[in-house]
Amino acid sequence: MTLTDSDDVDIMKHSHGLNDTTDVLVSPKDRMKVEKFAKLRGMGVKLVDHYGRYFDKEVALIIKHDQYRSLQYNSYQDISKHLKTLLKENRRYVKLQDLGTSYEGRVMTLIKISANHGARNPIIFLDAGAHAREWAAPAFAMYIIDQLVMTLNKSETEDLLGVDWYILPVVNPDGYEYSRSDPDNRMWRKTRSKTWREECFGADINRNYDFMWGYRGASFDPCNFQTYAGEKAFSERETRLVRKVMKDNSKRIKLYMSIHSYGEYLIHPWGFTGSYLPDQWEKFNRLAQVYSKAVVNAGGRPFRVMSTGQWYPASGGSGDYAFAVEKIPYTYTLEITDGYQFNYPEELLHTVLPQYYEGLKVMAEEMKRDFPNKG
Ligand code: 0X9
Ligand code: ZN
């Protein structure tokens, strides 16, 4: 069947491209047919029952050509699909690496974006969504990905500021989907793995890394729904997959940033203590100020820059691990959005994400300058 106007199907509006919808009125007896038609073509279907036109029995089907959208909160499935679409449409610039699966079996995909994959440029490694409820973080990671790919498409010569971007947009897909599954689960933070307490699930990914594990600001109680550090360091598959990215690329990764929310903070090691700072703290501070200034220049608010431990000490975080163990020269945690806690309104994403992105671009330029000898 083709989707054309007929006695059975009333197309109220055609799609005008990606992300647009086709809105269709259909009688209940033909509903399945149209739904199947859309699903077979990978289109999303939203059903509005009892649309109330002609007869109250009529049904409207809204067919979305692509469920994924930049600047909205997307499902993990749509995010994964979108990464594949980007690969298909940009084979020169985009590579995908399946890292493995999450505890519940979701495939975790690292996207590598480069103007020249053979050039051995310095790598900026970004991850987001370690904490399930911090939805703004994966949204920002996806925004960055879309912008980088768009930049490469606009100008063949543009070289993404001379760095390669490795991005893992959702570190904790099980938790993310759990937090999306029901309003009651919206505040879920941890993974969804089984623990030795039968009734309690999950560990805090940002307490699960093997540097000063369990030393401060972490819990050993699996029923602690915030900061349970896990049964041991790297007990969580997802944490191990992030480690794998770091280990596989440790020589070339010059900047690692873990994107979280909320509060507008850009924090650097140490996280395990607030009593002292690493020798390099002035470099950390300087680069963070550069980020913050660029955000301000783009019309945003300044970020609060400090060591993580000065904010509040917590050990077993990814930033400390990346710096202390993997020897990545610059590591940060970026806490984005302010004023709405974990429920940053979707319709406001377009106001802040472009500002945050400007900061990253300037950081990339700095990385290129700091590490000119290609890793
Ligand atoms: O507590 C955390 O893991 C982070 N804040 S959040 O609200 N996103 O949960 C801060 C992480 C900073 N890292 C350490 N304190 N080690
Ligand atoms: Zn967080």
Coordinates of C-alpha atoms and ligand atoms in Angstrom, one line a residue:
M1 CA 0.0 0.0 0.0
T2 CA 1.1 3.5 -0.5
L3 CA 0.0 6.3 1.8
T4 CA -2.3 8.4 -0.4
D5 CA -5.6 9.9 0.2
S6 CA -8.4 7.4 -0.2
D7 CA -11.7 6.6 1.2
D8 CA -10.0 4.9 4.1
V9 CA -7.2 7.3 4.8
D10 CA -7.4 11.0 5.1
I11 CA -4.0 12.7 5.1
M12 CA -4.4 15.9 7.0
K13 CA -0.9 17.0 6.6
H14 CA 2.1 15.7 4.7
S15 CA 5.6 15.6 6.2
H16 CA 7.9 18.3 4.9
G17 CA 11.1 16.5 5.8
L18 CA 13.1 15.0 8.6
N19 CA 11.5 15.4 12.0
D20 CA 8.2 16.6 10.6
T21 CA 5.1 14.5 10.9
T22 CA 2.5 13.1 8.6
D23 CA -0.9 13.4 10.2
V24 CA -3.4 10.8 9.1
L25 CA -7.0 10.2 10.0
V26 CA -8.0 6.6 9.7
S27 CA -11.0 4.5 10.7
P28 CA -10.4 1.9 13.4
K29 CA -10.6 -1.0 10.9
D30 CA -7.7 0.4 8.8
R31 CA -5.6 1.5 11.7
M32 CA -3.5 -1.6 12.0
K33 CA -2.8 -1.4 8.2
V34 CA -1.5 2.1 8.4
E35 CA 0.4 1.5 11.6
K36 CA 2.2 -1.5 10.1
F37 CA 3.0 0.5 7.0
A38 CA 4.7 3.2 9.1
K39 CA 6.5 0.8 11.4
L40 CA 7.9 -1.3 8.6
R41 CA 9.6 1.9 7.3
G42 CA 11.0 2.7 10.7
M43 CA 8.6 5.6 11.3
G44 CA 7.3 6.3 14.8
V45 CA 3.5 6.2 15.2
K46 CA 1.6 8.2 17.8
L47 CA -2.1 7.5 18.1
V48 CA -4.6 10.1 19.1
D49 CA -7.8 8.2 19.8
H50 CA -11.3 9.4 19.2
Y51 CA -10.2 12.3 17.2
G52 CA -13.8 13.4 16.8
R53 CA -13.9 14.3 13.1
Y54 CA -16.8 12.9 11.0
F55 CA -17.5 10.2 13.5
D56 CA -16.3 9.9 17.0
K57 CA -15.0 6.4 16.1
E58 CA -12.4 7.9 13.9
V59 CA -8.8 7.7 14.9
A60 CA -5.9 10.0 14.1
L61 CA -2.5 8.5 13.5
I62 CA 0.4 10.9 13.7
I63 CA 3.4 9.4 11.9
K64 CA 6.8 10.7 12.8
H65 CA 9.4 10.1 10.2
D66 CA 12.2 10.2 12.6
Q67 CA 11.5 10.1 16.3
Y68 CA 14.9 11.6 17.2
R69 CA 15.3 15.3 17.4
S70 CA 18.1 17.6 18.4
L71 CA 17.2 19.8 21.4
Q72 CA 14.7 17.4 22.9
Y73 CA 14.9 14.4 25.4
N74 CA 15.1 11.4 23.2
S75 CA 14.7 7.7 24.1
Y76 CA 17.8 5.6 24.1
Q77 CA 16.6 3.7 21.2
D78 CA 16.1 6.8 19.1
I79 CA 19.6 8.1 20.2
S80 CA 21.1 4.8 19.0
K81 CA 19.2 4.9 15.7
H82 CA 20.3 8.4 15.1
L83 CA 24.0 7.6 15.6
K84 CA 23.6 4.9 12.9
T85 CA 21.9 7.4 10.6
L86 CA 24.8 9.8 11.1
L87 CA 27.2 7.0 10.3
K88 CA 25.4 6.1 7.1
E89 CA 25.2 9.7 5.9
N90 CA 28.8 10.7 6.9
R91 CA 31.1 7.7 6.4
R92 CA 34.1 9.9 6.0
Y93 CA 33.8 11.7 9.2
V94 CA 31.9 9.4 11.5
K95 CA 32.9 6.1 13.0
L96 CA 30.9 4.1 15.5
Q97 CA 32.4 1.6 18.0
D98 CA 30.2 -0.8 19.8
L99 CA 31.8 -0.9 23.2
G100 CA 29.7 -3.7 24.6
T101 CA 26.3 -3.9 26.4
S102 CA 24.9 -2.4 29.5
Y103 CA 23.7 -4.6 32.4
E104 CA 20.3 -5.0 30.8
G105 CA 21.8 -5.6 27.3
R106 CA 21.6 -2.2 25.6
V107 CA 24.3 -1.8 23.1
M108 CA 26.6 1.1 24.1
T109 CA 28.0 3.0 21.2
L110 CA 30.9 5.4 21.1
I111 CA 30.8 7.9 18.3
K112 CA 34.1 9.2 16.8
I113 CA 34.0 12.3 14.8
S114 CA 37.0 13.6 12.9
A115 CA 37.8 15.5 9.8
N116 CA 40.7 13.1 9.3
H117 CA 40.7 9.8 11.2
G118 CA 44.2 9.1 10.1
A119 CA 45.7 12.3 11.4
R120 CA 46.1 11.1 15.0
N121 CA 44.8 14.4 16.3
P122 CA 44.5 15.0 20.1
I123 CA 41.2 13.5 21.3
I124 CA 38.5 15.2 23.4
F125 CA 36.5 12.4 25.1
L126 CA 33.1 13.4 26.4
D127 CA 30.7 11.2 28.2
A128 CA 27.2 12.0 29.5
G129 CA 24.3 10.4 31.3
A130 CA 26.2 8.6 34.0
H131 CA 23.4 9.6 36.2
A132 CA 20.0 8.5 34.9
R133 CA 17.9 11.5 35.9
E134 CA 20.2 14.1 34.5
W135 CA 18.5 14.2 31.1
A136 CA 20.0 17.5 30.0
A137 CA 23.4 15.8 29.8
P138 CA 22.7 13.3 27.0
A139 CA 20.7 16.0 25.3
F140 CA 23.8 18.2 25.3
A141 CA 26.1 15.3 24.1
M142 CA 23.7 14.7 21.2
Y143 CA 23.6 18.4 20.4
I144 CA 27.4 18.5 20.3
I145 CA 27.4 15.5 18.0
D146 CA 24.9 17.0 15.6
Q147 CA 26.7 20.3 15.6
L148 CA 30.1 18.7 14.8
V149 CA 28.7 16.6 12.0
M150 CA 26.9 19.6 10.6
T151 CA 30.0 21.7 10.7
L152 CA 31.9 19.1 8.7
N153 CA 29.1 19.0 6.2
K154 CA 29.0 22.7 5.7
S155 CA 32.7 23.0 4.8
E156 CA 34.9 20.3 3.5
T157 CA 38.0 22.2 4.7
E158 CA 36.8 22.9 8.2
D159 CA 38.6 20.6 10.4
L160 CA 36.8 20.6 13.7
L161 CA 39.5 22.8 15.2
G162 CA 42.2 20.1 14.8
V163 CA 40.9 17.7 17.4
D164 CA 39.0 14.4 17.2
W165 CA 35.8 14.0 19.2
Y166 CA 35.0 10.7 21.0
I167 CA 31.6 10.9 22.6
L168 CA 29.6 8.4 24.6
P169 CA 26.2 10.2 24.9
V170 CA 24.6 7.8 27.4
V171 CA 26.8 6.1 29.9
N172 CA 23.9 4.6 31.9
P173 CA 21.3 3.6 29.3
D174 CA 19.4 1.2 31.7
G175 CA 19.0 3.9 34.3
Y176 CA 18.1 6.5 31.7
E177 CA 15.3 4.4 30.3
Y178 CA 14.2 3.5 33.8
S179 CA 13.9 7.1 34.7
R180 CA 11.8 7.7 31.5
S181 CA 9.6 4.7 32.1
D182 CA 7.3 6.2 34.8
P183 CA 7.0 9.5 36.6
D184 CA 7.6 7.5 39.8
N185 CA 11.1 6.6 38.5
R186 CA 12.0 10.0 37.3
M187 CA 14.5 10.6 40.0
W188 CA 16.5 7.4 39.5
R189 CA 20.2 8.0 39.4
K190 CA 22.1 4.7 39.6
T191 CA 22.5 1.8 37.2
R192 CA 20.0 -1.1 37.3
S193 CA 22.2 -4.0 38.3
K194 CA 21.3 -6.5 41.0
T195 CA 23.0 -6.1 44.4
W196 CA 23.4 -8.4 47.4
R197 CA 20.3 -6.8 48.8
E198 CA 17.6 -8.4 46.8
E199 CA 15.2 -5.5 47.0
C200 CA 17.8 -2.8 46.0
F201 CA 19.2 -2.1 42.6
G202 CA 22.0 -0.2 41.0
A203 CA 25.3 1.5 41.9
D204 CA 26.3 5.1 41.4
I205 CA 28.6 5.1 38.3
N206 CA 30.4 8.2 39.6
R207 CA 31.5 6.4 42.8
N208 CA 32.5 3.2 41.0
Y209 CA 35.9 4.1 39.6
D210 CA 39.1 2.7 41.0
F211 CA 40.8 5.7 42.5
M212 CA 40.3 6.2 46.2
W213 CA 37.2 4.1 45.8
G214 CA 34.8 4.4 48.7
Y215 CA 37.0 6.8 50.6
R216 CA 34.6 9.8 50.8
G217 CA 31.1 10.8 49.9
A218 CA 30.1 7.3 48.9
S219 CA 27.9 4.6 50.5
F220 CA 28.5 0.9 50.9
D221 CA 24.8 0.3 51.3
P222 CA 23.1 -1.0 48.1
C223 CA 19.8 0.5 49.2
N224 CA 21.4 4.0 49.3
F225 CA 19.7 5.3 46.1
Q226 CA 22.2 8.1 45.6
T227 CA 25.8 7.2 46.1
Y228 CA 26.1 3.4 46.5
A229 CA 29.7 2.8 45.3
G230 CA 29.1 -0.7 44.1
E231 CA 30.3 -4.0 45.5
K232 CA 33.8 -3.1 44.4
A233 CA 35.5 -0.6 42.1
F234 CA 34.4 -1.2 38.5
S235 CA 31.6 -3.6 39.5
E236 CA 29.5 -1.9 36.9
R237 CA 29.8 -2.9 33.2
E238 CA 29.1 0.6 32.1
T239 CA 31.9 2.0 34.2
R240 CA 34.2 -0.6 32.7
L241 CA 33.3 0.4 29.2
V242 CA 34.2 4.0 29.9
R243 CA 37.5 2.8 31.3
K244 CA 38.0 0.8 28.1
V245 CA 37.7 4.0 26.0
M246 CA 40.2 5.7 28.2
K247 CA 42.7 2.8 28.1
D248 CA 42.4 2.2 24.4
N249 CA 43.1 5.9 23.7
S250 CA 45.0 7.0 26.7
K251 CA 47.9 8.5 24.8
R252 CA 45.7 10.7 22.6
I253 CA 43.0 11.8 24.9
K254 CA 44.0 15.2 26.2
L255 CA 40.7 16.3 27.6
Y256 CA 38.1 14.2 29.3
M257 CA 34.8 15.8 30.4
S258 CA 31.9 14.1 32.0
I259 CA 28.7 15.9 31.5
H260 CA 26.2 16.0 34.3
S261 CA 23.5 18.2 35.6
Y262 CA 22.7 20.5 37.5
G263 CA 24.0 23.8 38.6
E264 CA 26.4 25.6 36.3
Y265 CA 29.7 24.2 37.6
L266 CA 32.9 23.3 35.8
I267 CA 34.9 21.3 38.3
H268 CA 38.3 19.6 38.2
P269 CA 40.3 17.2 40.4
W270 CA 40.6 16.5 43.1
G271 CA 37.1 15.2 43.9
F272 CA 38.1 12.9 46.7
T273 CA 39.4 15.7 48.9
G274 CA 38.8 19.4 49.3
S275 CA 41.8 19.8 51.5
Y276 CA 44.4 20.2 48.7
L277 CA 44.7 20.5 45.0
P278 CA 46.8 18.8 42.4
D279 CA 50.0 20.6 41.2
Q280 CA 48.4 21.4 37.9
W281 CA 45.4 23.1 39.4
E282 CA 46.2 26.5 37.8
K283 CA 46.1 25.0 34.4
F284 CA 42.8 23.3 35.2
N285 CA 41.5 26.6 36.5
R286 CA 42.7 28.6 33.5
L287 CA 41.1 26.3 30.9
A288 CA 37.9 26.2 32.9
Q289 CA 37.8 30.0 32.9
V290 CA 38.3 30.0 29.2
Y291 CA 35.2 27.8 28.9
S292 CA 33.1 30.0 31.2
K293 CA 34.1 33.2 29.4
A294 CA 33.1 31.7 26.0
V295 CA 29.7 30.8 27.4
V296 CA 29.3 34.3 28.8
N297 CA 30.3 35.7 25.4
A298 CA 27.6 33.6 23.8
G299 CA 25.0 35.2 26.2
G300 CA 25.1 32.6 29.0
R301 CA 25.8 32.8 32.6
P302 CA 29.3 32.2 34.0
F303 CA 30.2 28.7 35.3
R304 CA 31.4 28.3 38.8
V305 CA 35.0 26.9 38.6
M306 CA 36.6 25.1 41.4
S307 CA 38.0 21.7 42.4
T308 CA 35.3 19.1 42.8
G309 CA 36.3 18.5 46.4
Q310 CA 35.9 22.1 47.2
W311 CA 32.3 21.8 46.1
Y312 CA 31.8 18.6 48.0
P313 CA 34.3 15.7 48.4
A314 CA 33.3 12.4 46.8
S315 CA 35.7 9.7 45.7
G316 CA 35.5 7.1 43.0
G317 CA 34.4 9.6 40.3
S318 CA 35.4 9.4 36.7
G319 CA 37.3 12.7 36.7
D320 CA 39.8 11.8 39.4
Y321 CA 40.3 8.3 37.8
A322 CA 40.9 9.7 34.4
F323 CA 43.5 12.2 35.7
A324 CA 45.2 10.0 38.4
V325 CA 45.2 6.6 36.7
E326 CA 44.9 7.1 33.0
K327 CA 47.0 10.3 33.1
I328 CA 44.7 12.3 31.0
P329 CA 46.1 15.8 31.3
Y330 CA 42.8 17.7 31.6
T331 CA 39.7 16.2 33.2
Y332 CA 36.5 17.9 34.3
T333 CA 33.0 17.3 35.4
L334 CA 30.6 19.8 33.7
E335 CA 27.3 20.4 35.5
I336 CA 24.9 22.0 33.1
T337 CA 21.6 24.0 33.5
D338 CA 20.4 25.9 36.5
G339 CA 17.1 26.7 38.1
Y340 CA 15.1 23.6 37.4
Q341 CA 17.0 20.8 39.2
F342 CA 16.8 17.7 37.2
N343 CA 13.7 18.7 35.3
Y344 CA 15.1 21.2 32.9
P345 CA 12.3 22.1 30.5
E346 CA 12.7 20.6 27.1
E347 CA 11.6 23.7 25.3
L348 CA 14.4 25.7 26.9
L349 CA 17.2 23.4 25.7
H350 CA 17.6 25.6 22.7
T351 CA 18.6 28.6 24.8
V352 CA 21.4 27.0 26.8
L353 CA 23.0 24.2 24.8
P354 CA 24.3 26.4 22.0
Q355 CA 26.0 28.6 24.7
Y356 CA 27.6 25.6 26.4
Y357 CA 28.8 24.4 23.0
E358 CA 30.6 27.7 22.4
G359 CA 32.7 27.0 25.5
L360 CA 33.7 23.6 24.2
K361 CA 34.8 25.0 20.9
V362 CA 37.2 27.3 22.6
M363 CA 38.5 24.5 24.8
A364 CA 39.2 22.5 21.6
E365 CA 41.2 25.3 20.2
E366 CA 43.2 25.4 23.4
M367 CA 43.8 21.7 23.2
K368 CA 45.1 22.0 19.7
R369 CA 47.5 24.7 20.8
D370 CA 48.6 22.8 23.9
F371 CA 49.2 19.5 22.1
P372 CA 50.4 20.5 18.6
N373 CA 52.4 17.3 18.1
K374 CA 49.4 15.2 17.5
G375 CA 49.3 13.3 20.7
Ligands
0X9_1 O1 27.9 13.8 42.9 C1 28.3 13.7 41.7 O2 28.6 12.6 41.3 C2 28.3 14.9 40.8 N1 27.2 15.8 41.0 S1 25.8 15.3 40.5 O3 24.8 16.2 41.0 N2 25.7 15.3 38.9 O4 25.5 13.9 40.9 C3 29.6 15.6 41.2 C4 30.7 14.8 40.7 C5 31.9 15.4 41.1 N3 32.9 14.4 41.3 C6 33.3 14.1 42.6 N4 32.8 14.7 43.6 N5 34.2 13.2 42.7
ZN2 ZN 25.5 13.6 37.9

